[in-house]
Tab-separated table of C-alpha atoms in Angstrom:
chain	number	residue	atom	x	y	z
A	1038	MET	CA	-10.610	-15.524	-211.418
A	1039	LYS	CA	-10.970	-15.201	-215.168
A	1040	ALA	CA	-13.948	-13.173	-216.345
A	1041	ILE	CA	-16.411	-14.868	-218.677
A	1042	VAL	CA	-17.854	-12.555	-221.301
A	1043	ARG	CA	-21.290	-13.481	-222.615
A	1044	ARG	CA	-22.088	-11.932	-225.952
A	1045	SER	CA	-25.669	-11.634	-227.029
A	1046	VAL	CA	-26.482	-13.088	-230.407
A	1047	SER	CA	-29.682	-12.875	-232.412
A	1048	GLU	CA	-31.455	-15.909	-233.813
A	1049	GLU	CA	-31.054	-14.357	-237.272
A	1050	GLN	CA	-27.263	-14.378	-236.894
A	1051	VAL	CA	-27.332	-18.022	-235.819
A	1052	ALA	CA	-29.705	-18.987	-238.643
A	1053	ALA	CA	-27.451	-17.281	-241.210
A	1054	LEU	CA	-24.724	-19.872	-240.594
A	1055	PRO	CA	-24.727	-23.359	-242.202
A	1056	ALA	CA	-27.576	-25.521	-240.903
A	1057	ASP	CA	-25.421	-28.657	-240.992
A	1058	MET	CA	-23.167	-27.144	-238.322
A	1059	PRO	CA	-23.938	-27.945	-234.667
A	1060	GLU	CA	-26.033	-25.199	-233.085
A	1061	LEU	CA	-23.476	-24.549	-230.343
A	1062	TRP	CA	-20.806	-23.867	-232.960
A	1063	ARG	CA	-23.174	-21.577	-234.863
A	1064	ARG	CA	-23.901	-19.624	-231.662
A	1065	ILE	CA	-20.198	-19.291	-230.857
A	1066	PHE	CA	-19.315	-18.198	-234.394
A	1067	ALA	CA	-22.263	-15.785	-234.543
A	1068	ALA	CA	-21.255	-14.226	-231.213
A	1069	ARG	CA	-17.760	-13.691	-232.585
A	1070	GLY	CA	-19.071	-12.100	-235.767
A	1071	VAL	CA	-18.031	-14.953	-238.071
A	1072	THR	CA	-20.028	-15.064	-241.304
A	1073	GLU	CA	-20.893	-17.968	-243.594
A	1074	ARG	CA	-18.465	-16.571	-246.176
A	1075	GLU	CA	-15.598	-16.918	-243.693
A	1076	LEU	CA	-16.528	-20.568	-243.138
A	1077	ASP	CA	-16.528	-21.401	-246.851
A	1078	THR	CA	-13.787	-23.995	-247.434
A	1079	SER	CA	-14.416	-24.489	-251.148
A	1080	LEU	CA	-11.674	-23.859	-253.700
A	1081	GLN	CA	-13.752	-21.009	-255.144
A	1082	ALA	CA	-13.483	-19.170	-251.804
A	1083	LEU	CA	-9.673	-19.130	-251.825
A	1084	LEU	CA	-7.854	-15.911	-252.616
A	1085	PRO	CA	-6.497	-15.844	-256.153
A	1086	VAL	CA	-2.719	-16.261	-256.283
A	1087	SER	CA	-2.484	-12.781	-257.829
A	1088	ALA	CA	-3.797	-11.310	-254.555
A	1089	LEU	CA	-0.795	-12.628	-252.619
A	1090	ALA	CA	1.971	-10.023	-252.921
A	1091	GLY	CA	5.379	-11.278	-254.031
A	1092	THR	CA	4.212	-14.760	-255.001
A	1093	ALA	CA	5.505	-14.635	-258.576
A	1094	ALA	CA	8.922	-13.335	-257.497
A	1095	ALA	CA	9.177	-15.942	-254.735
A	1096	ALA	CA	8.235	-18.771	-257.104
A	1097	GLU	CA	10.790	-17.607	-259.655
A	1098	ARG	CA	13.514	-17.374	-257.002
A	1099	PHE	CA	12.686	-20.855	-255.718
A	1100	ALA	CA	12.758	-22.253	-259.282
A	1101	GLN	CA	16.128	-20.582	-259.876
A	1102	ALA	CA	17.519	-22.105	-256.677
A	1103	HIS	CA	16.222	-25.519	-257.735
A	1104	ARG	CA	17.804	-25.232	-261.208
A	1105	ASN	CA	21.128	-24.139	-259.698
A	1106	ARG	CA	20.981	-26.804	-256.977
A	1107	GLU	CA	21.268	-24.116	-254.304
A	1108	LYS	CA	20.434	-24.839	-250.698
A	1109	VAL	CA	17.162	-23.292	-249.515
A	1110	LEU	CA	16.223	-22.557	-245.914
A	1111	ILE	CA	12.545	-23.225	-245.244
A	1112	ILE	CA	11.047	-21.550	-242.183
A	1113	GLY	CA	7.459	-22.114	-241.069
A	1114	ASP	CA	5.474	-21.732	-237.895
A	1115	PHE	CA	4.042	-24.644	-235.952
A	1116	ASP	CA	0.325	-24.291	-236.639
A	1117	ALA	CA	-1.520	-26.480	-239.126
A	1118	ASP	CA	-1.046	-24.321	-242.214
A	1119	GLY	CA	2.566	-23.433	-241.402
A	1120	ALA	CA	3.572	-27.053	-240.862
A	1121	THR	CA	1.738	-28.123	-244.021
A	1122	ALA	CA	3.301	-25.376	-246.148
A	1123	SER	CA	6.766	-26.210	-244.802
A	1124	ALA	CA	6.282	-29.905	-245.580
A	1125	LEU	CA	5.136	-29.099	-249.126
A	1126	MET	CA	8.169	-26.910	-249.741
A	1127	MET	CA	10.492	-29.713	-248.651
């Protein structure tokens, strides 16, 4: 039998999350230590491209391959962001 772990969560933690979110979700996120900042999906909350190591070199290499009509192998995982990124690269 699988053990169920109940984590205690304070009302302050729950209240600190977005009010437009269902209370059950807020309780689950609060129990897992998720903060409002981590739930921010705005463009301003994205990491700047400069924070992603190797991005400039990768973009330059991809542009070079495109100019030279080289074949490029695109590998991505099967979750939502991996599938989306792979589709965009194609």
